[in-house]
CSV table of C-alpha atoms and ligand atoms in Angstrom, one decimal:
chain,number,residue,atom,x,y,z
A,606,MET,CA,64.6,113.3,188.2
A,607,THR,CA,66.4,112.7,184.9
A,608,ASP,CA,64.2,112.3,181.7
A,609,PHE,CA,65.6,109.0,180.1
A,610,PRO,CA,64.6,108.0,176.5
A,611,ARG,CA,62.4,105.1,176.7
A,612,PHE,CA,63.1,102.0,174.5
A,613,PRO,CA,60.8,99.2,173.7
A,614,PRO,CA,60.4,96.0,175.9
A,615,GLY,CA,63.0,93.5,175.1
A,616,PHE,CA,65.6,96.1,173.9
A,617,VAL,CA,69.0,95.0,175.0
A,618,PHE,CA,71.3,97.2,177.0
A,619,GLY,CA,74.9,96.2,177.0
A,620,ALA,CA,78.5,97.1,177.4
A,621,ALA,CA,81.4,96.0,175.3
A,622,THR,CA,85.3,95.5,175.6
A,623,ALA,CA,87.9,93.6,173.4
A,624,SER,CA,90.5,91.0,174.3
A,625,TYR,CA,93.6,92.8,173.5
A,626,GLN,CA,92.5,96.0,175.1
A,627,ILE,CA,91.8,94.7,178.4
A,628,GLU,CA,93.0,91.0,179.1
A,629,GLY,CA,96.6,91.2,179.7
A,630,ALA,CA,98.2,87.9,180.6
A,631,ALA,CA,99.8,88.1,177.3
A,632,HIS,CA,102.3,85.3,177.9
A,633,GLU,CA,100.0,83.0,180.0
A,634,ASP,CA,98.3,79.8,179.8
A,635,GLY,CA,99.8,78.9,176.3
A,636,ARG,CA,98.6,82.1,174.6
A,637,GLY,CA,100.6,82.7,171.3
A,638,PRO,CA,101.7,86.0,169.8
A,639,SER,CA,99.4,88.3,167.8
A,640,ILE,CA,100.0,91.0,165.5
A,641,TRP,CA,99.3,93.6,168.1
A,642,ASP,CA,101.9,92.1,170.6
A,643,THR,CA,104.4,92.6,167.7
A,644,TYR,CA,103.0,95.9,166.8
A,645,SER,CA,103.0,97.4,170.3
A,646,HIS,CA,106.5,96.1,171.0
A,647,THR,CA,107.9,97.9,168.1
A,648,PRO,CA,109.5,101.0,169.4
A,649,GLY,CA,107.7,104.3,168.2
A,650,LEU,CA,104.5,102.6,166.9
A,651,VAL,CA,102.3,103.1,169.9
A,652,ALA,CA,102.0,106.1,172.2
A,653,ASN,CA,104.1,106.1,175.2
A,654,GLY,CA,105.5,102.5,174.3
A,655,ASP,CA,102.4,101.2,175.8
A,656,THR,CA,101.5,97.6,175.2
A,657,GLY,CA,98.6,95.1,176.0
A,658,ASP,CA,100.8,92.9,178.2
A,659,ILE,CA,98.8,93.7,181.5
A,660,ALA,CA,96.3,96.0,180.2
A,661,CYS,CA,93.4,95.9,182.7
A,662,ASP,CA,94.5,92.4,183.9
A,663,HIS,CA,90.9,91.2,183.1
A,664,TYR,CA,92.2,87.8,182.5
A,665,HIS,CA,92.7,87.5,186.3
A,666,ARG,CA,90.0,90.1,187.3
A,667,TYR,CA,87.1,88.9,185.3
A,668,PRO,CA,85.0,88.1,188.4
A,669,GLU,CA,85.5,91.7,189.5
A,670,ASP,CA,84.3,92.9,186.0
A,671,VAL,CA,81.5,90.6,185.7
A,672,ALA,CA,80.5,92.0,189.3
A,673,LEU,CA,80.6,95.5,187.8
A,674,LEU,CA,78.3,94.5,184.9
A,675,ARG,CA,75.6,92.9,187.2
A,676,GLU,CA,75.5,96.0,189.3
A,677,LEU,CA,75.3,98.1,186.1
A,678,GLY,CA,72.2,95.9,185.3
A,679,VAL,CA,73.1,95.2,181.6
A,680,ASP,CA,71.4,92.5,179.7
A,681,SER,CA,74.3,91.6,177.6
A,682,TYR,CA,78.1,91.8,177.8
A,683,ARG,CA,80.0,91.9,174.4
A,684,PHE,CA,83.6,90.8,174.7
A,685,SER,CA,86.1,89.4,172.2
A,686,ILE,CA,87.9,86.0,172.1
A,687,ALA,CA,91.6,86.2,171.5
A,688,TRP,CA,92.2,83.8,168.5
A,689,PRO,CA,95.9,83.4,169.7
A,690,ARG,CA,94.6,82.0,173.0
A,691,ILE,CA,92.6,79.4,171.2
A,692,VAL,CA,95.0,78.5,168.3
A,693,PRO,CA,98.3,79.8,169.3
A,694,ALA,CA,99.9,79.1,166.0
A,695,GLY,CA,96.9,80.4,164.0
A,696,SER,CA,96.5,76.8,162.7
A,697,GLY,CA,97.0,73.3,164.2
A,698,ALA,CA,96.9,72.6,167.9
A,699,VAL,CA,94.1,73.9,170.1
A,700,ASN,CA,95.0,75.4,173.4
A,701,PRO,CA,92.5,74.0,176.1
A,702,LYS,CA,93.5,76.5,178.6
A,703,GLY,CA,92.3,79.3,176.4
A,704,LEU,CA,88.9,77.6,175.8
A,705,ASP,CA,88.7,77.2,179.6
A,706,PHE,CA,89.2,80.9,180.3
A,707,TYR,CA,86.4,81.9,178.0
A,708,ALA,CA,84.1,79.0,179.3
A,709,ARG,CA,84.6,80.4,182.9
A,710,LEU,CA,83.7,83.8,181.9
A,711,VAL,CA,80.8,82.7,180.0
A,712,ASP,CA,79.5,80.7,183.2
A,713,GLU,CA,80.2,83.8,185.5
A,714,LEU,CA,78.1,85.9,183.3
A,715,LEU,CA,75.3,83.5,182.8
A,716,ALA,CA,75.4,83.1,186.7
A,717,ALA,CA,74.9,87.0,186.9
A,718,GLY,CA,72.1,86.8,184.5
A,719,ILE,CA,74.0,88.5,181.6
A,720,GLU,CA,73.9,87.3,178.2
A,721,PRO,CA,77.1,86.8,176.5
A,722,ALA,CA,77.7,88.3,173.0
A,723,VAL,CA,81.0,87.0,171.5
A,724,THR,CA,83.1,88.8,168.9
A,725,LEU,CA,85.4,86.1,167.3
A,726,TYR,CA,87.8,88.7,165.7
A,727,HIS,CA,88.6,92.1,167.3
A,728,TRP,CA,92.1,92.5,165.5
A,729,ASP,CA,94.4,90.2,167.3
A,730,LEU,CA,95.6,87.9,164.5
A,731,PRO,CA,97.9,85.1,165.5
A,732,GLN,CA,101.4,86.5,164.4
A,733,ALA,CA,102.2,83.2,162.6
A,734,LEU,CA,99.4,83.7,160.2
A,735,GLU,CA,100.5,87.2,159.6
A,736,ASP,CA,104.0,85.8,158.7
A,737,ARG,CA,102.2,83.6,156.1
A,738,GLY,CA,100.6,86.7,154.4
A,739,GLY,CA,98.0,87.7,156.9
A,740,TRP,CA,94.6,88.8,155.5
A,741,ARG,CA,96.3,89.5,152.2
A,742,VAL,CA,95.9,85.8,151.6
A,743,ARG,CA,92.8,83.4,151.4
A,744,GLU,CA,94.4,80.9,153.8
A,745,THR,CA,93.8,83.3,156.8
A,746,ALA,CA,90.0,83.4,156.1
A,747,GLU,CA,90.0,79.5,156.0
A,748,ARG,CA,91.9,79.3,159.3
A,749,PHE,CA,89.6,81.7,160.9
A,750,ALA,CA,86.6,79.6,160.1
A,751,GLU,CA,88.4,76.6,161.7
A,752,TYR,CA,89.1,78.6,164.8
A,753,THR,CA,85.4,79.8,164.8
A,754,ALA,CA,84.4,76.0,164.5
A,755,VAL,CA,86.3,75.3,167.6
A,756,VAL,CA,85.1,78.1,169.8
A,757,ALA,CA,81.4,77.5,168.5
A,758,GLU,CA,81.6,74.1,169.4
A,759,HIS,CA,82.6,74.7,173.1
A,760,LEU,CA,80.4,77.6,173.8
A,761,ALA,CA,77.4,77.7,171.3
A,762,ASP,CA,75.2,76.3,173.9
A,763,ARG,CA,75.7,79.1,176.3
A,764,VAL,CA,76.1,82.2,174.0
A,765,PRO,CA,73.4,83.4,172.0
A,766,ARG,CA,74.8,86.2,170.0
A,767,TRP,CA,77.9,85.9,167.6
A,768,ILE,CA,79.9,88.6,165.9
A,769,THR,CA,82.3,87.5,163.2
A,770,LEU,CA,84.4,90.6,162.8
A,771,ASN,CA,84.7,93.8,164.6
A,772,GLU,CA,85.3,96.7,162.2
A,773,PRO,CA,87.0,94.9,159.1
A,774,TRP,CA,87.6,98.4,157.9
A,775,CYS,CA,90.1,99.2,160.6
A,776,SER,CA,91.8,95.4,160.1
A,777,ALA,CA,91.8,96.0,156.1
A,778,PHE,CA,92.6,99.6,155.7
A,779,LEU,CA,94.3,100.9,159.1
A,780,GLY,CA,96.2,97.6,159.3
A,781,TYR,CA,97.4,97.2,155.5
A,782,SER,CA,96.9,100.7,154.1
A,783,VAL,CA,97.4,103.6,156.6
A,784,GLY,CA,99.8,101.4,158.6
A,785,ARG,CA,98.5,102.8,162.0
A,786,HIS,CA,97.2,99.5,163.2
A,787,ALA,CA,98.9,96.1,163.2
A,788,PRO,CA,100.5,94.8,161.2
A,789,GLY,CA,101.5,98.5,160.1
A,790,ALA,CA,101.6,97.9,156.3
A,791,ARG,CA,101.1,100.7,153.7
A,792,GLU,CA,99.9,99.0,150.6
A,793,GLY,CA,97.3,99.3,147.8
A,794,ARG,CA,96.3,95.9,146.4
A,795,GLY,CA,97.4,94.1,149.5
A,796,ALA,CA,94.9,96.2,151.6
A,797,LEU,CA,92.0,95.6,149.0
A,798,ALA,CA,92.7,91.7,149.0
A,799,ALA,CA,92.8,92.0,152.9
A,800,ALA,CA,89.3,93.6,152.8
A,801,HIS,CA,88.1,90.8,150.6
A,802,HIS,CA,89.6,87.9,152.5
A,803,LEU,CA,88.0,89.3,155.9
A,804,LEU,CA,84.7,89.3,154.0
A,805,VAL,CA,85.4,85.6,152.9
A,806,GLY,CA,86.4,84.8,156.4
A,807,HIS,CA,83.2,86.4,157.6
A,808,GLY,CA,81.1,84.2,155.1
A,809,LEU,CA,83.0,80.9,156.2
A,810,ALA,CA,82.7,81.7,159.8
A,811,VAL,CA,79.0,82.3,159.5
A,812,GLN,CA,78.7,78.7,158.0
A,813,ALA,CA,80.7,77.3,161.0
A,814,LEU,CA,78.4,79.1,163.2
A,815,ARG,CA,75.4,77.9,161.5
A,816,ALA,CA,76.7,74.4,161.8
A,817,ALA,CA,77.2,74.7,165.3
A,818,GLY,CA,73.6,75.8,165.7
A,819,VAL,CA,74.2,79.3,167.2
A,820,ARG,CA,71.0,81.5,167.8
A,821,GLU,CA,72.2,84.6,166.2
A,822,ALA,CA,75.1,85.4,163.8
A,823,GLY,CA,76.2,88.8,162.8
A,824,ILE,CA,79.0,91.0,161.8
A,825,THR,CA,80.1,94.4,163.4
A,826,LEU,CA,80.9,97.4,160.9
A,827,ASN,CA,81.9,100.9,161.8
A,828,LEU,CA,79.9,102.6,159.2
A,829,ASP,CA,80.7,106.4,158.5
A,830,ARG,CA,78.3,109.1,158.0
A,831,ASN,CA,80.2,111.2,155.4
A,832,LEU,CA,79.2,114.7,154.8
A,833,PRO,CA,80.7,117.0,152.1
A,834,ALA,CA,82.6,120.0,153.2
A,835,THR,CA,80.9,122.1,150.6
A,836,GLY,CA,78.1,121.6,148.0
A,837,SER,CA,80.6,121.6,145.2
A,838,ALA,CA,80.5,118.7,142.8
A,839,ALA,CA,84.0,117.9,143.7
A,840,ASP,CA,83.3,117.5,147.2
A,841,ARG,CA,80.2,115.4,146.5
A,842,ALA,CA,82.2,113.2,144.4
A,843,ALA,CA,84.8,113.0,147.3
A,844,VAL,CA,81.8,111.8,149.6
A,845,VAL,CA,81.1,108.9,147.1
A,846,ARG,CA,84.8,107.8,147.2
A,847,ALA,CA,84.6,108.0,151.1
A,848,ASP,CA,81.4,106.1,151.2
A,849,THR,CA,82.7,103.4,149.0
A,850,GLN,CA,85.9,103.2,151.1
A,851,HIS,CA,84.3,103.0,154.4
A,852,ASN,CA,80.7,101.6,153.9
A,853,LEU,CA,79.8,100.2,150.5
A,854,VAL,CA,82.8,97.9,150.4
A,855,TRP,CA,81.2,96.2,153.3
A,856,THR,CA,77.6,96.6,153.0
A,857,GLU,CA,77.2,95.9,149.3
A,858,PRO,CA,78.6,92.4,149.6
A,859,LEU,CA,77.1,91.7,152.8
A,860,LEU,CA,73.5,93.0,152.2
A,861,ALA,CA,73.3,93.0,148.5
A,862,GLY,CA,75.5,90.3,147.3
A,863,ARG,CA,77.6,92.4,145.0
A,864,TYR,CA,80.5,94.6,144.9
A,865,PRO,CA,80.1,98.4,144.9
A,866,ASP,CA,79.6,99.9,141.4
A,867,THR,CA,81.8,102.9,142.4
A,868,GLU,CA,84.8,100.9,143.2
A,869,GLU,CA,86.6,101.8,140.0
A,870,GLU,CA,86.2,105.5,140.7
A,871,THR,CA,87.6,104.9,144.3
A,872,TRP,CA,90.3,102.5,143.7
A,873,GLY,CA,91.2,102.9,140.0
A,874,GLU,CA,94.2,100.6,138.9
A,875,LEU,CA,94.2,99.0,142.3
A,876,ILE,CA,91.0,97.2,142.0
A,877,SER,CA,91.5,96.1,138.2
A,878,GLY,CA,92.0,92.4,137.7
A,879,GLN,CA,90.7,91.4,141.2
A,880,ASP,CA,92.5,88.0,141.2
A,881,PHE,CA,91.9,87.6,144.8
A,882,ARG,CA,88.0,87.3,143.9
A,883,ARG,CA,86.6,84.0,143.2
A,884,ASP,CA,83.3,82.8,141.7
A,885,GLY,CA,80.8,82.2,144.5
A,886,ASP,CA,82.4,84.7,146.8
A,887,PRO,CA,79.3,87.1,146.7
A,888,ALA,CA,77.0,84.4,147.7
A,889,LEU,CA,79.3,83.1,150.6
A,890,ILE,CA,79.7,86.8,151.6
A,891,GLY,CA,76.0,87.7,151.5
A,892,GLN,CA,74.5,84.9,153.5
A,893,PRO,CA,71.6,86.1,155.6
A,894,LEU,CA,72.5,87.8,158.9
A,895,ASP,CA,70.4,87.6,162.1
A,896,PHE,CA,71.7,91.1,162.9
A,897,LEU,CA,74.2,93.8,161.8
A,898,GLY,CA,76.2,95.3,164.5
A,899,ILE,CA,77.1,99.0,164.0
A,900,ASN,CA,79.6,100.9,165.9
A,901,TYR,CA,79.0,104.6,165.8
A,902,TYR,CA,81.0,107.5,167.2
A,903,ARG,CA,80.9,110.6,164.8
A,904,PRO,CA,80.3,111.9,161.4
A,905,THR,CA,83.1,112.5,159.0
A,906,VAL,CA,83.3,115.6,156.8
A,907,VAL,CA,85.2,115.1,153.7
A,908,ALA,CA,86.4,117.5,150.7
A,909,ASP,CA,88.1,116.7,147.4
A,910,ALA,CA,92.1,116.3,147.6
A,911,PRO,CA,94.6,115.6,145.3
A,912,TYR,CA,96.5,112.1,145.6
A,913,ARG,CA,98.9,112.1,148.5
A,914,GLU,CA,101.4,110.3,146.6
A,915,ALA,CA,102.2,111.6,142.9
A,916,ASP,CA,103.6,108.2,142.0
A,917,PRO,CA,100.9,105.7,141.3
A,918,ALA,CA,103.2,102.9,142.1
A,919,ARG,CA,103.4,104.2,145.8
A,920,ARG,CA,99.7,104.9,146.3
A,921,THR,CA,98.0,102.9,149.1
A,922,ALA,CA,94.2,101.8,149.0
A,923,THR,CA,93.4,104.7,151.4
A,924,ASP,CA,94.9,107.3,149.1
A,925,ASN,CA,91.8,108.2,147.0
A,926,ARG,CA,91.6,111.7,146.8
A,927,TYR,CA,89.7,112.9,149.8
A,928,ALA,CA,90.6,114.6,153.0
A,929,GLU,CA,88.9,114.8,156.4
A,930,VAL,CA,87.8,118.3,157.4
A,931,ARG,CA,87.5,119.5,161.0
A,932,LEU,CA,83.7,120.3,161.6
A,933,GLU,CA,83.5,123.6,163.4
A,934,GLY,CA,80.9,124.7,165.9
A,935,VAL,CA,80.4,121.4,167.8
A,936,ARG,CA,82.1,119.8,170.9
A,937,HIS,CA,84.9,117.4,170.1
A,938,THR,CA,86.0,114.5,172.3
A,939,ALA,CA,89.4,113.7,173.7
A,940,MET,CA,89.9,111.8,170.2
A,941,GLU,CA,89.2,115.1,168.6
A,942,TRP,CA,86.0,113.5,167.2
A,943,PRO,CA,83.0,115.9,166.6
A,944,VAL,CA,80.0,115.2,168.8
A,945,VAL,CA,77.0,115.1,166.3
A,946,PRO,CA,74.3,112.8,167.8
A,947,ASP,CA,71.8,113.3,165.0
A,948,SER,CA,74.0,112.0,162.5
A,949,LEU,CA,73.6,108.5,164.1
A,950,THR,CA,69.7,108.8,163.3
A,951,ASP,CA,70.7,109.9,159.9
A,952,LEU,CA,73.1,107.0,159.3
A,953,LEU,CA,70.4,104.6,160.4
A,954,VAL,CA,67.5,106.1,158.5
A,955,ALA,CA,69.8,106.1,155.3
A,956,LEU,CA,70.8,102.5,155.7
A,957,LYS,CA,67.2,101.5,156.0
A,958,GLU,CA,66.3,103.6,152.8
A,959,ARG,CA,69.1,102.0,150.8
A,960,TYR,CA,68.7,98.2,151.9
A,961,GLY,CA,65.0,98.2,152.7
A,962,GLU,CA,63.9,94.5,153.7
A,963,ALA,CA,67.6,93.3,153.1
A,964,LEU,CA,68.6,95.2,156.2
A,965,PRO,CA,68.6,92.9,159.2
A,966,PRO,CA,67.9,94.0,162.8
A,967,ILE,CA,70.6,96.3,164.0
A,968,HIS,CA,72.6,96.3,167.2
A,969,ILE,CA,74.5,99.4,168.2
A,970,THR,CA,77.6,97.2,169.3
A,971,GLU,CA,79.7,100.3,170.3
A,972,ASN,CA,79.1,104.0,171.1
A,973,GLY,CA,80.9,106.2,173.6
A,974,SER,CA,83.6,108.8,174.1
A,975,ALA,CA,87.0,109.3,175.2
A,976,GLU,CA,87.2,112.5,177.6
A,977,HIS,CA,89.6,114.2,179.5
A,978,ASP,CA,88.8,112.6,182.8
A,979,GLU,CA,89.7,114.2,186.0
A,980,PRO,CA,89.6,111.8,188.9
A,981,SER,CA,89.4,113.1,192.5
A,982,ALA,CA,91.6,111.9,195.2
A,983,ASP,CA,89.2,108.7,195.7
A,984,GLY,CA,89.4,107.9,191.9
A,985,THR,CA,85.9,109.0,191.3
A,986,VAL,CA,85.3,110.9,188.0
A,987,HIS,CA,82.6,113.4,187.3
A,988,ASP,CA,82.5,112.9,183.5
A,989,ARG,CA,79.5,115.1,182.7
A,990,ASP,CA,80.7,115.2,178.8
A,991,ARG,CA,80.6,111.5,178.7
A,992,VAL,CA,76.9,111.4,180.4
A,993,ALA,CA,76.0,114.0,177.8
A,994,TYR,CA,77.4,112.1,175.0
A,995,LEU,CA,75.7,108.9,176.0
A,996,ARG,CA,72.4,110.7,176.7
A,997,ASP,CA,72.2,112.5,173.5
A,998,HIS,CA,73.2,109.3,171.5
A,999,LEU,CA,70.7,107.3,173.0
A,1000,THR,CA,68.2,110.0,172.3
A,1001,ALA,CA,69.2,110.0,168.7
A,1002,LEU,CA,69.0,106.2,168.5
A,1003,LYS,CA,65.5,106.4,169.9
A,1004,SER,CA,64.6,108.7,167.0
A,1005,ALA,CA,65.9,106.1,164.6
A,1006,LEU,CA,63.5,103.6,166.2
A,1007,ASP,CA,60.7,106.0,166.0
A,1008,ALA,CA,61.6,106.4,162.2
A,1009,GLY,CA,61.1,102.8,161.7
A,1010,VAL,CA,64.5,101.4,161.9
A,1011,ASP,CA,64.6,97.9,163.7
A,1012,VAL,CA,67.2,98.5,166.4
A,1013,ARG,CA,67.4,95.9,169.0
A,1014,GLY,CA,70.3,96.7,171.3
A,1015,TYR,CA,72.8,99.2,172.5
A,1016,TYR,CA,76.4,98.4,173.8
A,1017,VAL,CA,78.4,101.2,175.4
A,1018,TRP,CA,81.9,101.5,174.6
A,1019,SER,CA,83.3,100.7,176.8
A,1020,LEU,CA,83.0,99.1,180.2
A,1021,LEU,CA,86.6,99.7,181.2
A,1022,ASP,CA,89.2,102.3,180.3
A,1023,ASN,CA,91.6,100.4,178.2
A,1024,PHE,CA,94.4,100.1,175.6
A,1025,GLU,CA,93.3,102.5,172.8
A,1026,TRP,CA,95.4,100.9,170.1
A,1027,ALA,CA,98.0,103.1,168.6
A,1028,LEU,CA,97.0,105.8,171.2
A,1029,GLY,CA,97.9,103.5,174.1
A,1030,TYR,CA,96.2,104.2,177.6
A,1031,GLY,CA,96.1,107.8,177.3
A,1032,LYS,CA,92.5,107.8,175.7
A,1033,ARG,CA,89.9,106.7,178.2
A,1034,PHE,CA,86.7,105.5,176.8
A,1035,GLY,CA,85.6,103.7,179.9
A,1036,ILE,CA,82.5,104.2,182.3
A,1037,VAL,CA,84.6,102.6,184.8
A,1038,ARG,CA,88.0,104.3,185.6
A,1039,VAL,CA,91.1,102.1,185.8
A,1040,ASP,CA,93.9,103.1,187.7
A,1041,TYR,CA,96.8,101.6,185.7
A,1042,ASP,CA,99.2,101.7,188.7
A,1043,THR,CA,97.0,99.6,191.1
A,1044,LEU,CA,94.4,98.3,188.6
A,1045,ARG,CA,91.8,99.5,190.7
A,1046,ARG,CA,88.4,100.1,189.0
A,1047,THR,CA,86.1,103.0,189.9
A,1048,PRO,CA,82.8,103.4,188.3
A,1049,LYS,CA,82.4,107.0,186.9
A,1050,ASP,CA,79.4,109.1,187.1
A,1051,SER,CA,78.6,107.8,183.4
A,1052,TYR,CA,78.4,104.3,185.0
A,1053,HIS,CA,75.7,105.4,187.4
A,1054,TRP,CA,73.9,107.5,184.9
A,1055,TYR,CA,73.7,104.4,182.4
A,1056,ARG,CA,72.7,102.3,185.3
A,1057,ALA,CA,69.8,104.5,186.3
A,1058,LEU,CA,68.7,104.6,182.5
A,1059,ILE,CA,68.6,100.7,182.5
A,1060,ALA,CA,66.8,100.6,185.7
A,1061,ALA,CA,64.2,103.3,184.4
A,1062,GLN,CA,63.5,101.0,181.4
A,1063,ARG,CA,62.2,98.3,183.8
A,1064,ARG,CA,59.8,100.5,185.8
B,917,LIG,O1,88.6,101.1,171.0
B,917,LIG,C1,88.1,101.1,169.8
B,917,LIG,C2,87.5,99.7,169.5
B,917,LIG,O2,88.5,98.7,169.6
B,917,LIG,C3,87.0,99.6,168.3
B,917,LIG,N1,85.9,100.7,167.8
B,917,LIG,C4,86.3,101.9,168.2
B,917,LIG,C5,86.9,101.9,169.6
B,917,LIG,C6,87.3,103.4,170.0
B,917,LIG,O3,88.4,103.9,169.1
């Protein structure tokens, strides 16, 4: 008999996915192109030339996927809405067929006794908006609020939990500085402007959600637990820059209504002038939230490092003198991410210490692992490493609750194997295997384990 960690009554257990990673049907029912269509169809950018054109074909197979969720016993399902299905050109005409798809999905979930949790932006920006500057320009934030209002008007009565943005760090910095996510830019100020406009878009979207009367509005951040490679002053200073880059750039405006006081030492010249900021933005961004979503996978060990680019004019916003160091002595997942469950506890406790009463209740909106799954002939996968990962992280999460952090829910990433962005379909995070030739779904051992954990809470 397995000993499962026990969570308080009412704690939400869920599973999460995102539109471009699972839906497919890229050209159906009036969906417009997104930056990920453009990126994935550009030769050489995504492993194996993979695209989201078909993905898991969830767009057609959603009843089967909802049946898997019902059988799993989750309270809630977190999915994202594809902006280019709703407003194909990014602004202007609304596509009723796009709205219909999500209304059908929501109804199917409710009929299965599962609460929908909607993410409004999980990275699939309409290409038409990128052509006008993307997140570098404030107009995109305004269009995001309009799209949010349209979706909320249709679904607010049936969807209790709303997430404005998923991991804006990835949108701003992987997208506009590192260039490993769409739109693939490598910029300095452009990326910082993108970060700011994502926050402005969040603030405007919260206003739209409030106007529609939604029950809970929040945002999801991928916060990092940054650890110094050594005790040297230089490595500790590198941690401050990494914290600013990954965490404080979001948490300070969102939770404290101010910009980080470490931004100059992190971005130097790039942040000076800040002409993309307007009076009133901190209050807009820092509106009260009903919850904070946190996606957690691993800690990061950082060391001081020289600038990658000697020429200041060529520096990007992520070229700020620190390097990631491999953590030895722990297991690494198929993503080469170190497995350190305790750092989830530490991250949450540190957040509570820093923000105190200003920290809203937390939902872990993603946690999971990509593993080297070996399916047997019938498609079953005995994914012991993933089971251990989930068990140990849920145990670490329970420790955070015991330490007084107000955590209300946990969503496993992911329900299905799916399109892992620039890494294509080679990295599998699902608790359900997807055979990409037949699109057949087969629950893995981790699915059965999670189902048993959820059932044990109710006994
Ligand atoms: O697949 C992604 C997801 O889209 C966002 N959070 C991290 C996951 C794993 O890399």
